[in-house]
mmCIF file of C-alpha atoms and ligand atoms in Angstrom:
data_model
loop_
_atom_site.group_PDB
_atom_site.id
_atom_site.type_symbol
_atom_site.label_atom_id
_atom_site.label_comp_id
_atom_site.label_asym_id
_atom_site.label_seq_id
_atom_site.Cartn_x
_atom_site.Cartn_y
_atom_site.Cartn_z
ATOM 1 C CA MET A 98 2.379 -19.327 7.197
ATOM 2 C CA ILE A 99 4.524 -16.718 5.447
ATOM 3 C CA ILE A 100 2.566 -13.679 3.719
ATOM 4 C CA ALA A 101 3.625 -10.962 1.528
ATOM 5 C CA LEU A 102 2.098 -7.441 1.767
ATOM 6 C CA LEU A 103 2.290 -4.937 -1.004
ATOM 7 C CA GLY A 104 0.451 -1.713 -1.763
ATOM 8 C CA ASP A 105 0.649 1.694 -3.280
ATOM 9 C CA VAL A 106 1.716 0.376 -6.668
ATOM 10 C CA HIS A 107 0.328 3.332 -8.647
ATOM 11 C CA SER A 108 0.523 1.891 -12.003
ATOM 12 C CA ASN A 109 4.203 1.492 -11.781
ATOM 13 C CA PHE A 110 4.552 -1.774 -13.539
ATOM 14 C CA PRO A 111 8.432 -2.203 -13.705
ATOM 15 C CA ALA A 112 8.342 -1.658 -9.869
ATOM 16 C CA LEU A 113 5.554 -4.186 -9.377
ATOM 17 C CA GLU A 114 7.316 -6.616 -11.670
ATOM 18 C CA ALA A 115 10.602 -6.367 -9.515
ATOM 19 C CA VAL A 116 8.668 -6.904 -6.235
ATOM 20 C CA VAL A 117 6.744 -9.855 -7.696
ATOM 21 C CA LYS A 118 10.050 -11.408 -8.779
ATOM 22 C CA GLU A 119 11.399 -10.901 -5.258
ATOM 23 C CA ILE A 120 8.160 -12.351 -3.759
ATOM 24 C CA GLU A 121 8.304 -15.407 -5.954
ATOM 25 C CA LYS A 122 11.929 -16.191 -4.515
ATOM 26 C CA ILE A 123 10.404 -16.086 -1.064
ATOM 27 C CA SER A 124 7.404 -18.130 -2.177
ATOM 28 C CA PRO A 125 4.932 -17.104 0.499
ATOM 29 C CA ASP A 126 1.599 -18.766 1.213
ATOM 30 C CA ALA A 127 -0.316 -15.755 0.432
ATOM 31 C CA VAL A 128 0.030 -12.297 -1.035
ATOM 32 C CA TYR A 129 -2.044 -9.473 0.286
ATOM 33 C CA PHE A 130 -2.686 -6.056 -1.448
ATOM 34 C CA LEU A 131 -3.060 -2.953 0.573
ATOM 35 C CA GLY A 132 -4.712 -0.752 -1.914
ATOM 36 C CA ASP A 133 -3.791 1.943 -4.628
ATOM 37 C CA ALA A 134 -3.050 -0.211 -7.618
ATOM 38 C CA VAL A 135 -3.533 2.744 -9.706
ATOM 39 C CA GLY A 136 -3.176 6.606 -9.946
ATOM 40 C CA TYR A 137 -0.063 8.545 -10.737
ATOM 41 C CA GLY A 138 1.508 5.971 -13.073
ATOM 42 C CA PRO A 139 1.258 5.029 -16.777
ATOM 43 C CA TRP A 140 0.521 1.244 -16.694
ATOM 44 C CA PRO A 141 -2.753 0.733 -15.052
ATOM 45 C CA GLU A 142 -3.722 -2.334 -17.269
ATOM 46 C CA GLU A 143 -0.470 -4.234 -16.880
ATOM 47 C CA THR A 144 -0.455 -3.466 -13.148
ATOM 48 C CA LEU A 145 -4.104 -4.734 -12.682
ATOM 49 C CA ASP A 146 -3.577 -7.837 -14.631
ATOM 50 C CA LEU A 147 -0.434 -8.791 -12.748
ATOM 51 C CA LEU A 148 -2.153 -7.930 -9.293
ATOM 52 C CA LYS A 149 -5.090 -10.065 -10.344
ATOM 53 C CA LYS A 150 -2.756 -12.999 -11.020
ATOM 54 C CA VAL A 151 -0.603 -12.866 -7.681
ATOM 55 C CA VAL A 152 -2.927 -11.195 -5.041
ATOM 56 C CA THR A 153 -4.798 -13.509 -2.625
ATOM 57 C CA GLU A 154 -6.901 -10.861 -1.004
ATOM 58 C CA GLY A 155 -6.803 -6.990 -0.983
ATOM 59 C CA VAL A 156 -8.276 -3.737 -0.050
ATOM 60 C CA LEU A 157 -9.570 -0.606 -2.039
ATOM 61 C CA GLY A 158 -7.179 2.374 -1.957
ATOM 62 C CA ASN A 159 -8.412 5.952 -2.410
ATOM 63 C CA HIS A 160 -7.163 6.266 -5.934
ATOM 64 C CA ASP A 161 -8.819 2.908 -6.806
ATOM 65 C CA ALA A 162 -12.020 4.212 -5.173
ATOM 66 C CA GLY A 163 -11.716 7.320 -7.384
ATOM 67 C CA VAL A 164 -11.445 5.283 -10.570
ATOM 68 C CA VAL A 165 -14.509 3.176 -9.752
ATOM 69 C CA GLY A 166 -16.497 6.187 -8.520
ATOM 70 C CA LYS A 167 -16.599 5.182 -4.828
ATOM 71 C CA THR A 168 -14.947 8.242 -3.310
ATOM 72 C CA ASP A 169 -15.229 12.022 -3.807
ATOM 73 C CA ILE A 170 -12.164 13.218 -5.727
ATOM 74 C CA SER A 171 -13.278 16.845 -6.171
ATOM 75 C CA ASP A 172 -10.932 18.209 -3.620
ATOM 76 C CA TYR A 173 -7.935 16.282 -4.946
ATOM 77 C CA TYR A 174 -5.504 18.400 -6.982
ATOM 78 C CA ASP A 175 -5.897 18.652 -10.784
ATOM 79 C CA ALA A 176 -2.909 16.420 -11.845
ATOM 80 C CA VAL A 177 -4.167 13.646 -9.506
ATOM 81 C CA ARG A 178 -7.703 13.846 -10.694
ATOM 82 C CA TYR A 179 -6.489 14.076 -14.274
ATOM 83 C CA VAL A 180 -4.717 10.662 -14.082
ATOM 84 C CA ILE A 181 -7.615 9.084 -12.054
ATOM 85 C CA ASN A 182 -10.044 10.003 -14.865
ATOM 86 C CA TRP A 183 -7.553 8.834 -17.438
ATOM 87 C CA THR A 184 -7.139 5.435 -15.773
ATOM 88 C CA THR A 185 -10.987 4.912 -15.674
ATOM 89 C CA ASP A 186 -11.067 5.625 -19.393
ATOM 90 C CA THR A 187 -8.034 3.246 -20.172
ATOM 91 C CA ILE A 188 -8.769 0.090 -18.114
ATOM 92 C CA THR A 189 -11.044 -2.779 -19.385
ATOM 93 C CA ASN A 190 -14.248 -3.868 -17.808
ATOM 94 C CA ASP A 191 -12.478 -6.880 -16.162
ATOM 95 C CA GLN A 192 -9.777 -4.711 -14.659
ATOM 96 C CA TYR A 193 -12.594 -2.229 -13.444
ATOM 97 C CA GLU A 194 -14.308 -5.151 -11.836
ATOM 98 C CA PHE A 195 -11.219 -6.293 -9.999
ATOM 99 C CA LEU A 196 -11.049 -2.808 -8.372
ATOM 100 C CA ASP A 197 -14.770 -2.643 -7.856
ATOM 101 C CA LYS A 198 -14.813 -5.842 -5.910
ATOM 102 C CA LEU A 199 -12.142 -4.853 -3.293
ATOM 103 C CA LYS A 200 -13.450 -4.103 0.249
ATOM 104 C CA TYR A 201 -12.417 -1.250 2.506
ATOM 105 C CA ILE A 202 -11.005 -3.580 5.158
ATOM 106 C CA HIS A 203 -10.006 -7.230 5.151
ATOM 107 C CA VAL A 204 -9.875 -9.250 8.378
ATOM 108 C CA GLU A 205 -8.153 -12.617 8.954
ATOM 109 C CA ASN A 206 -9.361 -13.820 12.373
ATOM 110 C CA ASP A 207 -7.519 -17.133 12.424
ATOM 111 C CA GLU A 208 -4.110 -15.466 11.735
ATOM 112 C CA ASN A 209 -4.952 -12.351 13.864
ATOM 113 C CA PHE A 210 -4.155 -9.661 11.305
ATOM 114 C CA LEU A 211 -6.078 -7.147 9.159
ATOM 115 C CA LEU A 212 -5.457 -4.885 6.000
ATOM 116 C CA SER A 213 -6.690 -1.438 5.566
ATOM 117 C CA HIS A 214 -5.409 1.286 2.968
ATOM 118 C CA GLY A 215 -5.509 4.116 5.444
ATOM 119 C CA SER A 216 -6.465 4.128 9.129
ATOM 120 C CA PRO A 217 -8.676 1.192 10.051
ATOM 121 C CA ARG A 218 -10.701 3.401 12.349
ATOM 122 C CA MET A 219 -12.920 4.600 9.447
ATOM 123 C CA PRO A 220 -11.384 2.849 6.504
ATOM 124 C CA GLU A 221 -13.565 4.531 3.870
ATOM 125 C CA ARG A 222 -12.426 8.001 5.060
ATOM 126 C CA TYR A 223 -8.789 7.195 4.254
ATOM 127 C CA ASP A 224 -7.033 8.965 7.115
ATOM 128 C CA TYR A 225 -3.430 8.736 7.117
ATOM 129 C CA ILE A 226 -1.310 6.849 9.800
ATOM 130 C CA PHE A 227 1.709 9.208 9.887
ATOM 131 C CA GLY A 228 2.720 9.472 13.376
ATOM 132 C CA GLU A 229 2.002 8.741 17.004
ATOM 133 C CA LYS A 230 -1.168 11.045 17.019
ATOM 134 C CA SER A 231 -2.893 9.152 14.310
ATOM 135 C CA VAL A 232 -1.979 5.826 15.993
ATOM 136 C CA LYS A 233 -3.439 7.088 19.429
ATOM 137 C CA ASN A 234 -6.889 7.708 17.452
ATOM 138 C CA LEU A 235 -6.996 3.977 16.932
ATOM 139 C CA TYR A 236 -7.670 3.433 20.737
ATOM 140 C CA GLU A 237 -11.215 4.271 19.740
ATOM 141 C CA VAL A 238 -11.404 1.001 17.900
ATOM 142 C CA GLU A 239 -8.862 -1.028 19.813
ATOM 143 C CA SER A 240 -11.343 -3.978 20.379
ATOM 144 C CA PHE A 241 -11.587 -4.259 16.538
ATOM 145 C CA LEU A 242 -7.737 -4.252 16.001
ATOM 146 C CA LYS A 243 -5.849 -7.418 15.394
ATOM 147 C CA ASN A 244 -2.477 -8.507 16.810
ATOM 148 C CA ILE A 245 -0.929 -6.944 13.725
ATOM 149 C CA ASN A 246 -2.673 -4.393 11.464
ATOM 150 C CA PHE A 247 -1.180 -3.747 7.991
ATOM 151 C CA ILE A 248 -1.659 -0.349 6.470
ATOM 152 C CA GLY A 249 -0.599 1.428 3.284
ATOM 153 C CA HIS A 250 -1.577 5.038 2.040
ATOM 154 C CA SER A 251 1.369 7.124 3.552
ATOM 155 C CA HIS A 252 4.101 5.640 1.248
ATOM 156 C CA TYR A 253 6.323 5.307 4.337
ATOM 157 C CA MET A 254 7.427 2.294 6.222
ATOM 158 C CA ASN A 255 6.949 2.447 10.054
ATOM 159 C CA LEU A 256 6.050 0.221 12.903
ATOM 160 C CA PHE A 257 3.990 1.487 15.967
ATOM 161 C CA VAL A 258 3.120 -0.455 19.002
ATOM 162 C CA MET A 259 0.181 0.601 21.043
ATOM 163 C CA THR A 260 1.384 0.252 24.660
ATOM 164 C CA GLY A 261 -1.890 1.047 26.477
ATOM 165 C CA GLN A 262 -3.247 4.055 28.418
ATOM 166 C CA ASN A 263 -3.633 5.991 25.089
ATOM 167 C CA ARG A 264 0.056 5.782 24.302
ATOM 168 C CA CYS A 265 2.071 4.268 21.581
ATOM 169 C CA VAL A 266 5.874 4.008 20.548
ATOM 170 C CA GLU A 267 7.530 3.862 17.167
ATOM 171 C CA ILE A 268 9.893 0.964 16.754
ATOM 172 C CA ASP A 269 13.143 1.325 14.784
ATOM 173 C CA ILE A 270 12.877 -0.898 11.738
ATOM 174 C CA SER A 271 16.218 -0.035 10.065
ATOM 175 C CA SER A 272 17.559 -3.330 10.788
ATOM 176 C CA GLY A 273 14.768 -4.591 8.277
ATOM 177 C CA GLU A 274 13.672 -7.495 10.401
ATOM 178 C CA LEU A 275 12.141 -7.942 13.921
ATOM 179 C CA GLU A 276 10.119 -10.288 16.099
ATOM 180 C CA ILE A 277 6.569 -9.160 16.831
ATOM 181 C CA ASP A 278 6.026 -10.157 20.360
ATOM 182 C CA TYR A 279 3.619 -7.583 21.982
ATOM 183 C CA GLU A 280 0.292 -7.850 23.978
ATOM 184 C CA LYS A 281 -1.230 -4.767 22.400
ATOM 185 C CA PRO A 282 -1.866 -4.172 18.606
ATOM 186 C CA VAL A 283 0.886 -3.454 16.267
ATOM 187 C CA ILE A 284 0.355 -1.040 13.319
ATOM 188 C CA CYS A 285 2.660 -1.959 10.404
ATOM 189 C CA VAL A 286 2.781 0.809 7.761
ATOM 190 C CA CYS A 287 4.067 -1.149 4.720
ATOM 191 C CA GLY A 288 5.645 1.494 2.342
ATOM 192 C CA SER A 289 4.847 1.688 -1.443
ATOM 193 C CA VAL A 290 5.849 -0.327 -4.277
ATOM 194 C CA GLY A 291 5.339 2.353 -6.976
ATOM 195 C CA GLN A 292 5.718 5.812 -5.365
ATOM 196 C CA PRO A 293 7.900 5.621 -2.264
ATOM 197 C CA ARG A 294 8.182 8.931 -0.302
ATOM 198 C CA ASP A 295 10.719 8.253 2.334
ATOM 199 C CA GLY A 296 13.847 9.363 0.287
ATOM 200 C CA ASP A 297 14.543 5.785 -0.945
ATOM 201 C CA SER A 298 13.623 5.286 -4.494
ATOM 202 C CA ARG A 299 13.541 1.395 -4.364
ATOM 203 C CA ALA A 300 10.131 -0.331 -4.331
ATOM 204 C CA GLY A 301 9.022 -1.596 -0.796
ATOM 205 C CA PHE A 302 7.021 -4.385 0.555
ATOM 206 C CA VAL A 303 6.690 -6.545 3.658
ATOM 207 C CA THR A 304 6.682 -10.077 4.529
ATOM 208 C CA TYR A 305 5.384 -11.767 7.868
ATOM 209 C CA ASP A 306 5.884 -15.247 9.321
ATOM 210 C CA THR A 307 2.668 -15.757 11.323
ATOM 211 C CA VAL A 308 4.220 -18.729 13.169
ATOM 212 C CA LYS A 309 7.571 -17.353 14.050
ATOM 213 C CA LYS A 310 6.078 -13.828 14.125
ATOM 214 C CA ILE A 311 8.924 -12.392 12.181
ATOM 215 C CA LEU A 312 8.207 -9.114 10.377
ATOM 216 C CA LYS A 313 10.649 -8.194 7.394
ATOM 217 C CA PHE A 314 10.791 -4.862 5.537
ATOM 218 C CA HIS A 315 12.086 -5.389 1.876
ATOM 219 C CA ARG A 316 13.296 -2.868 -0.578
ATOM 220 C CA VAL A 317 14.009 -3.713 -4.288
ATOM 221 C CA GLU A 318 15.661 -1.754 -7.101
ATOM 222 C CA TYR A 319 13.886 -1.368 -10.459
ATOM 223 C CA ASP A 320 14.194 0.574 -13.634
ATOM 224 C CA VAL A 321 13.041 4.023 -12.318
ATOM 225 C CA GLU A 322 13.928 5.744 -15.748
ATOM 226 C CA LYS A 323 11.738 3.406 -17.773
ATOM 227 C CA THR A 324 8.700 4.747 -15.667
ATOM 228 C CA VAL A 325 9.803 8.313 -15.782
ATOM 229 C CA LYS A 326 10.073 8.046 -19.700
ATOM 230 C CA LYS A 327 6.708 6.316 -20.114
ATOM 231 C CA ILE A 328 4.953 9.123 -17.998
ATOM 232 C CA ILE A 329 6.521 11.734 -20.182
ATOM 233 C CA ASP A 330 5.716 9.772 -23.391
ATOM 234 C CA LEU A 331 2.027 9.616 -22.383
ATOM 235 C CA ARG A 332 1.949 13.264 -21.385
ATOM 236 C CA LEU A 333 0.821 12.342 -17.865
ATOM 237 C CA PRO A 334 2.012 14.992 -15.251
ATOM 238 C CA ARG A 335 5.816 14.913 -15.349
ATOM 239 C CA SER A 336 6.250 15.363 -11.644
ATOM 240 C CA PHE A 337 4.673 11.939 -10.791
ATOM 241 C CA GLY A 338 7.660 10.449 -12.727
ATOM 242 C CA GLU A 339 10.365 12.876 -11.799
ATOM 243 C CA ARG A 340 9.831 12.445 -8.044
ATOM 244 C CA LEU A 341 10.457 8.770 -8.409
ATOM 245 C CA ARG A 342 14.165 9.389 -8.829
ATOM 246 C CA ASP A 343 14.508 10.450 -5.298
ATOM 247 C CA GLY A 344 11.754 8.659 -3.815
ATOM 248 C CA TYR A 345 9.813 11.727 -2.695
HETATM 249 FE FE1 LIG B 676 -1.237 5.871 -2.424
#
């Protein structure tokens, strides 16, 4: 079975369209969504409609949870809160319902993987997986983890292997593709479709062959300026567009 995993779209519809086009060429058996369909970006309706069409299963991101009133956003900074509230006012009931039905975590026991937006330790808290310290915290829930655990939220692409005795190592994924053959859980941080923050402006997503155990990190070009312009035209916070140019 080949699966595709995408997340942190953040209402960046041109980026999502480019990723979906690439995924269609790969023709996976299922497409999994890692949360944050909305927030920051200018096309929540188009983004949600396309996700509804292509996604097999998904989880609720913190921006999504803010839109449907399932997380406290009072400590988010003003510009972020503004776009979350604007999104709630903009989307249709059907689109709201799509977000509202998403769970915090999704487990596929047969294929031995799970999805969570932030750390799967307490998924409703949306803790970030940024580095080795945050991965080590996962030893507390090791028995719950699967062979491979797909995460979003940080907008980076990383791969960590839990090596036992409260240790973990980060694996170099610069080659884009590698075989997953480890006894202990692997934490795959899948990057962002619509707001990458690793200095690469291209949209990111991941594919995984559950039989051959081959994990692949993908990057796709899209029309960044189209999104920057739309954000300015709608008078949404400019920085959410301008930062897309450098991928920060
Ligand atoms: Fe996000």
